[in-house]
PDB file of C-alpha atoms in Angstrom:
ATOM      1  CA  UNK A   1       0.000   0.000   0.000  1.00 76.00           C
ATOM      2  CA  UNK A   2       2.211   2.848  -1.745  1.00 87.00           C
ATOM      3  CA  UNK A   3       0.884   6.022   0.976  1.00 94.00           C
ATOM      4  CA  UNK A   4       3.121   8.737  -1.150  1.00 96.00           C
ATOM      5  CA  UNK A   5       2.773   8.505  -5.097  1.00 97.00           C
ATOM      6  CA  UNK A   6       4.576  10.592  -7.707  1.00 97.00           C
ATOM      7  CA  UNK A   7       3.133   8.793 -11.065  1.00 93.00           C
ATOM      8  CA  UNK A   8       5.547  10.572 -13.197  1.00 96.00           C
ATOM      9  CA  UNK A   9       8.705   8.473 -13.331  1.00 95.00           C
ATOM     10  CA  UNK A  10      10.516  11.103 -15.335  1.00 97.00           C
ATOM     11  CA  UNK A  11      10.219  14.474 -16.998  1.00 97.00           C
ATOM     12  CA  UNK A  12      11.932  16.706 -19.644  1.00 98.00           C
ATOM     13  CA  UNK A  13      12.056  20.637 -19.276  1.00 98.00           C
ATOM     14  CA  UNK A  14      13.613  22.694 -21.544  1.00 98.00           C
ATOM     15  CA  UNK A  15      16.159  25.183 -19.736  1.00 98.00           C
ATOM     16  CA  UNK A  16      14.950  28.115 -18.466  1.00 98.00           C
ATOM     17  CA  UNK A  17      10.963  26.811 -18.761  1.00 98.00           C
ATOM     18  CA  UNK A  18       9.375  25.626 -14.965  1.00 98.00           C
ATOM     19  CA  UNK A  19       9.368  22.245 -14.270  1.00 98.00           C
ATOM     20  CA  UNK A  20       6.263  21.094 -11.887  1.00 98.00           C
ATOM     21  CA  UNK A  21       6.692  17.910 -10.013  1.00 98.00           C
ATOM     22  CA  UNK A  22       3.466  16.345  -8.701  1.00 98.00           C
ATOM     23  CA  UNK A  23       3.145  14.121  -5.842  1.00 98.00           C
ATOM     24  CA  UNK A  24       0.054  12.447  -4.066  1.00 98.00           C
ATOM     25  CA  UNK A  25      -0.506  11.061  -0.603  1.00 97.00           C
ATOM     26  CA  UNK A  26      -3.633   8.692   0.674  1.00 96.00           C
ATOM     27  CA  UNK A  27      -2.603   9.127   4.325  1.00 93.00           C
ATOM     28  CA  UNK A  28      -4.334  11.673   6.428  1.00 93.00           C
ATOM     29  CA  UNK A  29      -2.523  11.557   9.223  1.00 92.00           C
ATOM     30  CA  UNK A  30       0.521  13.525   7.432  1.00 93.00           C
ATOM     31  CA  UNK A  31       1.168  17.015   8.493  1.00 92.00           C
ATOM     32  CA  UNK A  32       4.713  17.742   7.306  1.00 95.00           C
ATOM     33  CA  UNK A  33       5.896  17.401   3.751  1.00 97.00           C
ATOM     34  CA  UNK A  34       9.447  17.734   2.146  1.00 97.00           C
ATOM     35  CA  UNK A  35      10.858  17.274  -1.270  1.00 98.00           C
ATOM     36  CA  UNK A  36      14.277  15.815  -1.228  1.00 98.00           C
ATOM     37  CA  UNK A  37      16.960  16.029  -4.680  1.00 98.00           C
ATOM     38  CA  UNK A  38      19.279  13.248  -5.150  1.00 96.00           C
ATOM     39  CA  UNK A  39      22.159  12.597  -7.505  1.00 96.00           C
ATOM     40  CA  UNK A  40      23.580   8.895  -8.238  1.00 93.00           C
ATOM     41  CA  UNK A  41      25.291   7.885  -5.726  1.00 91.00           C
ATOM     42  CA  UNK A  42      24.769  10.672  -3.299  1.00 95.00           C
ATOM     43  CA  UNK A  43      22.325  10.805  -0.369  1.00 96.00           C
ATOM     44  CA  UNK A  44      19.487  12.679  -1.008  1.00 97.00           C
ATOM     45  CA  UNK A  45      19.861  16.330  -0.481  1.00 97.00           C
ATOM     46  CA  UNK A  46      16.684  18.597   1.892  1.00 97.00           C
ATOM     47  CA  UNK A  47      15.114  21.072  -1.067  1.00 98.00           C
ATOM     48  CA  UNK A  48      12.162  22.685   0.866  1.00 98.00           C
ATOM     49  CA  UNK A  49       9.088  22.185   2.901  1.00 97.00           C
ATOM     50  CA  UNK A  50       5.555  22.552   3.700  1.00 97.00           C
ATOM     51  CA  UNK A  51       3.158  22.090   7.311  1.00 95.00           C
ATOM     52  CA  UNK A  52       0.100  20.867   6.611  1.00 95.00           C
ATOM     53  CA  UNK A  53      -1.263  24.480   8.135  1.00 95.00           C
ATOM     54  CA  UNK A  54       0.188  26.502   5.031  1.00 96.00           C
ATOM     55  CA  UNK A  55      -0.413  26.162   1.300  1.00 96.00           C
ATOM     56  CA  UNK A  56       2.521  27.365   0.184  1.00 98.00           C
ATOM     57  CA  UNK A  57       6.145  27.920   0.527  1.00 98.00           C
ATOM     58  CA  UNK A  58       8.537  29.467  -1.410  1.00 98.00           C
ATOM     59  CA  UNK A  59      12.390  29.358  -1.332  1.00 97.00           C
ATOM     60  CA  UNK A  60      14.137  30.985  -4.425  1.00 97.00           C
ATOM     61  CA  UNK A  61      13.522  28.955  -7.528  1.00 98.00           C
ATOM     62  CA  UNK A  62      11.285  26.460  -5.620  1.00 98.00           C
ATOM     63  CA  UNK A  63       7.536  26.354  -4.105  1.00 98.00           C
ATOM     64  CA  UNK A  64       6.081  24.092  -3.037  1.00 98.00           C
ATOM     65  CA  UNK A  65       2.332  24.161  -3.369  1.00 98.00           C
ATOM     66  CA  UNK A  66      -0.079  21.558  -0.976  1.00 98.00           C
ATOM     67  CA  UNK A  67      -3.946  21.309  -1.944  1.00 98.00           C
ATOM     68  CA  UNK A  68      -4.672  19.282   1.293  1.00 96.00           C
ATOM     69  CA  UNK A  69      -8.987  18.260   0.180  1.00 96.00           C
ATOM     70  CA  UNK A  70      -7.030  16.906  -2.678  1.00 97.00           C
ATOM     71  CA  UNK A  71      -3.986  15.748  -0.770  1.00 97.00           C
ATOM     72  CA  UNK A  72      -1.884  16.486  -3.706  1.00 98.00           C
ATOM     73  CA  UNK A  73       1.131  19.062  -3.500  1.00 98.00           C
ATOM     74  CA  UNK A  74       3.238  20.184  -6.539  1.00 98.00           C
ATOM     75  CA  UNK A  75       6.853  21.304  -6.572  1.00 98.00           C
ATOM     76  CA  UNK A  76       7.521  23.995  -9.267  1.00 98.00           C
ATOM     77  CA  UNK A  77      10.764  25.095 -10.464  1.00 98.00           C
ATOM     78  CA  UNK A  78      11.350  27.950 -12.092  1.00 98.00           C
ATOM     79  CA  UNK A  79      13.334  28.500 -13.938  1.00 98.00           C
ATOM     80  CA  UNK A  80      14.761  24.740 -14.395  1.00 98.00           C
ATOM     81  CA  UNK A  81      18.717  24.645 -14.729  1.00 98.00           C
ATOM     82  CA  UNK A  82      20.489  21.589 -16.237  1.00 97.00           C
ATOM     83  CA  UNK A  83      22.222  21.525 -12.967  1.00 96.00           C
ATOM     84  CA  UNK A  84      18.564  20.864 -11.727  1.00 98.00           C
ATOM     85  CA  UNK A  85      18.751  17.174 -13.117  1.00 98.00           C
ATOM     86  CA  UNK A  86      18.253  14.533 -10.558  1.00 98.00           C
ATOM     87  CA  UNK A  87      15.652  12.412  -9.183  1.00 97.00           C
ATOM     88  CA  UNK A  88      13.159  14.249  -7.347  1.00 98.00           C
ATOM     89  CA  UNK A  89      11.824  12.749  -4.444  1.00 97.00           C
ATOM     90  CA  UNK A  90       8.461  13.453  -2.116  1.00 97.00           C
ATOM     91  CA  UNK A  91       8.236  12.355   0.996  1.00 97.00           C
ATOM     92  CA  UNK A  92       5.809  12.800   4.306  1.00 96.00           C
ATOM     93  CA  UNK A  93       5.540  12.372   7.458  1.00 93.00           C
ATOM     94  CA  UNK A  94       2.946  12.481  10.748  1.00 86.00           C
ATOM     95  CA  UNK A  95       1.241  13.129  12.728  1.00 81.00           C
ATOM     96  CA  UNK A  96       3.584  15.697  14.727  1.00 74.00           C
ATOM     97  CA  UNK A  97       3.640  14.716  18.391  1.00 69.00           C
ATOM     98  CA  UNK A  98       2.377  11.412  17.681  1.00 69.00           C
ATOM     99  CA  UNK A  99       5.302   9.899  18.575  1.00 68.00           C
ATOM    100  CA  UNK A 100       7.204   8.925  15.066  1.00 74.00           C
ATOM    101  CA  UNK A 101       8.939  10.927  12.758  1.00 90.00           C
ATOM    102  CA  UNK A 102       9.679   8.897   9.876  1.00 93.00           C
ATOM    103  CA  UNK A 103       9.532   9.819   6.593  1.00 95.00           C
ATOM    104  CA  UNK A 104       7.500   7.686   3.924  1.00 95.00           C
ATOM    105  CA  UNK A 105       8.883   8.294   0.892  1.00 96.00           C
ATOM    106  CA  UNK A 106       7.297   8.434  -2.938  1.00 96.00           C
ATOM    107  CA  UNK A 107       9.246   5.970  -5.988  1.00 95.00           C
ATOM    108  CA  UNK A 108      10.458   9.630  -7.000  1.00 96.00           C
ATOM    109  CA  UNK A 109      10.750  11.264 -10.389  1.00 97.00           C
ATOM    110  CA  UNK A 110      14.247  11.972 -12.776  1.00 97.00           C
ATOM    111  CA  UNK A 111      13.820  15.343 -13.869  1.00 98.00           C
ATOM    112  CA  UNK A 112      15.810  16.012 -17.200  1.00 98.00           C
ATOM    113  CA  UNK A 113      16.882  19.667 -17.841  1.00 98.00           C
ATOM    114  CA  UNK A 114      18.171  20.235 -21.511  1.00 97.00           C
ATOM    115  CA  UNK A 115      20.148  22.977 -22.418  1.00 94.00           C
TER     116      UNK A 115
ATOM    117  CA  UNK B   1      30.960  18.003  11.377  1.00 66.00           C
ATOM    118  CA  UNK B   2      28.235  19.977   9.296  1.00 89.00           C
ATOM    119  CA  UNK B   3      27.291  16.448   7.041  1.00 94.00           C
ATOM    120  CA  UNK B   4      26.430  13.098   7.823  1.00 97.00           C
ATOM    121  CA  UNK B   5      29.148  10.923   7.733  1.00 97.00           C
ATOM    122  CA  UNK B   6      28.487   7.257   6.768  1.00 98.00           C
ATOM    123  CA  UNK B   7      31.166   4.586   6.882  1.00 97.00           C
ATOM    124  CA  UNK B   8      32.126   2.929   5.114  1.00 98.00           C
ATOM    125  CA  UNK B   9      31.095   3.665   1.235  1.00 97.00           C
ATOM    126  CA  UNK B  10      31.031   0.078   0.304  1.00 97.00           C
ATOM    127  CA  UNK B  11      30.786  -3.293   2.228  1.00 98.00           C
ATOM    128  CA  UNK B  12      30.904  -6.334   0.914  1.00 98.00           C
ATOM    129  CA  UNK B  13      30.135  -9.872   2.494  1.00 97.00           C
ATOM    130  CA  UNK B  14      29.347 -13.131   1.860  1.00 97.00           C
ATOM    131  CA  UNK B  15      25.842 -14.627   2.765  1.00 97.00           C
ATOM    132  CA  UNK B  16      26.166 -15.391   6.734  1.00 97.00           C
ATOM    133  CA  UNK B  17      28.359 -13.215   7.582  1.00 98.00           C
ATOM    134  CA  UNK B  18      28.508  -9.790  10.007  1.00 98.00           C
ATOM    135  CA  UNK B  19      27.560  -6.656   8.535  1.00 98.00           C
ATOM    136  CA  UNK B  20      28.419  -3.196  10.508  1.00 98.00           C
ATOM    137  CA  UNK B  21      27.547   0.332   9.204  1.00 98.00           C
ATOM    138  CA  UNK B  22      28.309   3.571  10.888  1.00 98.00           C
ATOM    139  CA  UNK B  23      27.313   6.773  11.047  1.00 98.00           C
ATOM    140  CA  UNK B  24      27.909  10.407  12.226  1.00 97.00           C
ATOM    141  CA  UNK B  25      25.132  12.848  12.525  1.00 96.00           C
ATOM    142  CA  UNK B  26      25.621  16.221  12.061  1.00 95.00           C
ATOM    143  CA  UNK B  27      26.812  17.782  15.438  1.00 93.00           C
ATOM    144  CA  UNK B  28      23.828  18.888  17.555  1.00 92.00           C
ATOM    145  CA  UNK B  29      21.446  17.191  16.046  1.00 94.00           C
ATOM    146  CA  UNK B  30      19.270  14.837  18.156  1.00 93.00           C
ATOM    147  CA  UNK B  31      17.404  12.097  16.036  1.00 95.00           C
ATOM    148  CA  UNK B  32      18.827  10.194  14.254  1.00 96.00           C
ATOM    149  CA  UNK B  33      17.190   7.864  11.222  1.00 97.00           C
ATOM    150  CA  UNK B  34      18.209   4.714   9.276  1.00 98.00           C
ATOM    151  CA  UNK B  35      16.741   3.802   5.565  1.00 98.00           C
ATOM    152  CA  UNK B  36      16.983   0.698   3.618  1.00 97.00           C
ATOM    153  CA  UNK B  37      16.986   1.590  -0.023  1.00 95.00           C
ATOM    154  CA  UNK B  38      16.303  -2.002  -1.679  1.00 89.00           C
ATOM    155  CA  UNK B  39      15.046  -1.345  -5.164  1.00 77.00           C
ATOM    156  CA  UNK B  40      16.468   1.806  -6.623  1.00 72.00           C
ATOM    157  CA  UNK B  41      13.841   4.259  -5.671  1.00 75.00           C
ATOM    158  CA  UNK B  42      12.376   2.795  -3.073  1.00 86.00           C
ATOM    159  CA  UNK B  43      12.997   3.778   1.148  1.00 94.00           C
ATOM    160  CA  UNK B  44      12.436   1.651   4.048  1.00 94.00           C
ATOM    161  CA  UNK B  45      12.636   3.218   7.468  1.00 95.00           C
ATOM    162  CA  UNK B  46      13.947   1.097  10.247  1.00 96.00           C
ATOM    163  CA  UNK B  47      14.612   2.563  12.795  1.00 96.00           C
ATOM    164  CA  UNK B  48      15.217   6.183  14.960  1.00 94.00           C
ATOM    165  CA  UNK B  49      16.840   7.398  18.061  1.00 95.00           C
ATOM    166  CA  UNK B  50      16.706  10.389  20.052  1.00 94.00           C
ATOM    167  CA  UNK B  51      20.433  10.721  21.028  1.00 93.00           C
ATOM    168  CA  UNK B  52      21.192   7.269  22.326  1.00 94.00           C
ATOM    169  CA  UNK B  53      17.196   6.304  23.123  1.00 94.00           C
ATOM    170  CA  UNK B  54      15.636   4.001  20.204  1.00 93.00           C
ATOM    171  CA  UNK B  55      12.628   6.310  19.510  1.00 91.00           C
ATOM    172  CA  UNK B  56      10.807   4.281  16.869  1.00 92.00           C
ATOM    173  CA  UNK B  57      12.136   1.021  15.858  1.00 92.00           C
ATOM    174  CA  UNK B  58       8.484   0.041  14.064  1.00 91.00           C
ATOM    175  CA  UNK B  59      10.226  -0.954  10.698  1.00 92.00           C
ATOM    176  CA  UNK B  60      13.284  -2.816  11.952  1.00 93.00           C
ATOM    177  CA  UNK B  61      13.526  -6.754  11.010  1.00 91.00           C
ATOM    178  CA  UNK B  62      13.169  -8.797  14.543  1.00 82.00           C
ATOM    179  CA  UNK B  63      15.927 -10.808  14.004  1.00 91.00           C
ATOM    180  CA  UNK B  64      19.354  -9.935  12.581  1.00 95.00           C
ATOM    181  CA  UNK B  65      19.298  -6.436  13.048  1.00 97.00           C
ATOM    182  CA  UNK B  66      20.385  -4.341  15.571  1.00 97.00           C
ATOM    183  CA  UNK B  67      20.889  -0.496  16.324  1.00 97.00           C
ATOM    184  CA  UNK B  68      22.965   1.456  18.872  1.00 96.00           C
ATOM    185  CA  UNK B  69      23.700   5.171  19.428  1.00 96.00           C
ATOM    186  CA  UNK B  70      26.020   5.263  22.182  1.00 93.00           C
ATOM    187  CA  UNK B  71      27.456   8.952  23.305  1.00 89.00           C
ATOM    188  CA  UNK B  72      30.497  10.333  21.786  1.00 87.00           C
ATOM    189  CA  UNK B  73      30.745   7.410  19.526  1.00 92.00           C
ATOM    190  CA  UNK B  74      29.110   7.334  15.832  1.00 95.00           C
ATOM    191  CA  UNK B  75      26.042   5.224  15.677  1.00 97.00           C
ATOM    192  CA  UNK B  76      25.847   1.663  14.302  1.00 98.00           C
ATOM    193  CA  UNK B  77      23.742  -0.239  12.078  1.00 98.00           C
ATOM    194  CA  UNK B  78      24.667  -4.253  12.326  1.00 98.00           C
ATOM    195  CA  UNK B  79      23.377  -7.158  10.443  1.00 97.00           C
ATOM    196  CA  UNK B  80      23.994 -10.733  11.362  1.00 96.00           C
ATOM    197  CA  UNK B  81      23.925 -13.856   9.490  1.00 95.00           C
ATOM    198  CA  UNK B  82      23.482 -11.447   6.393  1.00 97.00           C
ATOM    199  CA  UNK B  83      21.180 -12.642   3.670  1.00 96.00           C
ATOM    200  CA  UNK B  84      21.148 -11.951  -0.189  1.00 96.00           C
ATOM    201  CA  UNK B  85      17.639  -9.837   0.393  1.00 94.00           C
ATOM    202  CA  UNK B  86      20.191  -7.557   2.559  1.00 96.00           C
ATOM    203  CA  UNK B  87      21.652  -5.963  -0.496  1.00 96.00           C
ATOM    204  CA  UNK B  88      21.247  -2.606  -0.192  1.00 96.00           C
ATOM    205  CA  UNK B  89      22.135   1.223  -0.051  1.00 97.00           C
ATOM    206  CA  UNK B  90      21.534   1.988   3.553  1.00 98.00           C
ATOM    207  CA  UNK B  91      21.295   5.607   4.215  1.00 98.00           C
ATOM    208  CA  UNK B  92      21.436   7.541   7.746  1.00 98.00           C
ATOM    209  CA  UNK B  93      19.849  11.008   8.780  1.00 97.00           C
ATOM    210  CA  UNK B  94      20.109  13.218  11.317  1.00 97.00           C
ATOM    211  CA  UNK B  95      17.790  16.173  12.646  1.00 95.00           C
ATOM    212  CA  UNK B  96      17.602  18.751  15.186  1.00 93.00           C
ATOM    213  CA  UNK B  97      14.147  18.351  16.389  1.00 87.00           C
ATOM    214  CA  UNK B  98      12.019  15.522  15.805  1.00 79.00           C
ATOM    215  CA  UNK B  99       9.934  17.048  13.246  1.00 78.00           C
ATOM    216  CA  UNK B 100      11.888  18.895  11.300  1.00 88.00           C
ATOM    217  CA  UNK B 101      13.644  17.997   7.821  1.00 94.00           C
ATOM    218  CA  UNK B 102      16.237  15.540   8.232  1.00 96.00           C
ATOM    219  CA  UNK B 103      19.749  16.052   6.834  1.00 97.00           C
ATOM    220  CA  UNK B 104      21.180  12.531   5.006  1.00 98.00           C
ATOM    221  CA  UNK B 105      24.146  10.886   4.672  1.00 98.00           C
ATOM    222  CA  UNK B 106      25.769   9.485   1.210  1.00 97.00           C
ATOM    223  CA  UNK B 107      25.032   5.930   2.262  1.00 97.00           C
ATOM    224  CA  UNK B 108      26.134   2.481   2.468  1.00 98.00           C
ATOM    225  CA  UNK B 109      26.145   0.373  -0.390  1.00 97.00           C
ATOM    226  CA  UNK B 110      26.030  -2.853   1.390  1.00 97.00           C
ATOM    227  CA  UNK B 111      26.447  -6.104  -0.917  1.00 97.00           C
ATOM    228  CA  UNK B 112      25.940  -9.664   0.058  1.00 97.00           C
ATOM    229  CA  UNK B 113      27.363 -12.623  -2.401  1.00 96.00           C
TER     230      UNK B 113
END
């Protein structure tokens, strides 16, 4: 029972154009949600988050945008840089003070920039 | 330091055999976090402390694995009697609070033949 989905294995952007990552949840419970960047063969790298209280958040190039009746939230890029390639990964986690703080994690999605 | 550290990069060990991974958090950071990445895209969580307290250790396998986080000493992951199903990239991750974004490590590539 996948609780974090992000149906788009990949996507191609053209540089300079936003790229919008979508990711979908079935549980809840979450509160907190974070988008996470990660090269091969690195550890995956914190981008930027979003409480369950706000409906967006913006940091530079990157918002992050949470509908939570549809329990859907969207990262946009804009605009993409090739040195934005990588796989793109949602995860979530809650609820806060319930006594766990793992993350659950979507399959991700390898976001192509091209010069 | 101001990264997770994981050690070491690589391990490699035949089926039945002890398997020990390490890791650093970043200093000042109180919970700590262990993933099992099996199939490429895919995390497992096993377990979390908060400092040297197991916090939640719902995902960890009952038998063969184990978890420390002793003070002043890097934690430890350890598998025993390794199996092939162990292959994996396990990764570590530290945070300041409890719920706020965790910080990870590069990982472990651990590989059983």
């Amino acid at each position: 029972d996948q609780q974090v989905k992000q149906n788009s294995p990949s996507l191609s952007v053209q540089e300079g154009r936003i790229s919008i990552l979508n990711c979908d949840y079935t549980n809840s419970m979450f509160d907190y949600f974070l988008w996470y960047k990660k090269y091969p063969a690195e550890g995956p790298t914190f981008l930027i988050s979003i409480s369950s209280i706000k409906d967006k958040n913006e940091d530079g190039r990157f918002t992050v945008f949470l509908n939570k009746s549809a329990k859907h939230l969207s990262l946009h890029i804009v605009p993409s840089q090739p040195g934005d390639s990588a796989v793109y990964f949602c995860a979530a986690t809650g609820p806060s003070g319930a006594g766990s703080y793992q993350l659950t994690f979507g399959k991700g999605t390898k976001l192509s920039v091209i010069p | 330091g101001e990264e997770v550290a994981q050690t070491p990069k690589h391990l490699v060990r035949g089926e039945g055999q002890k398997a020990k991974l390490y890791c650093a958090p970043i200093k000042g950071h109180s919970y700590v976090f262990w993933y099992q990445q099996v199939l490429k895209n895919e995390f497992k969580f096993l377990i979390s402390f908060q400092n040297e307290n197991v916090f939640d250790e719902t995902g960890m396998p009952k038998e063969r694995f184990s978890a420390k986080c002793l003070p002043n000493s890097p934690c430890s992951l350890e598998i025993q009697a390794t199996k092939l199903e162990d292959s994996a990239v396990y990764f570590c991750a530290s945070s300041h609070w409890s719920n706020q974004p965790q910080h990870f490590g590069d990982g472990t590539r651990l590989s059983i033949l």
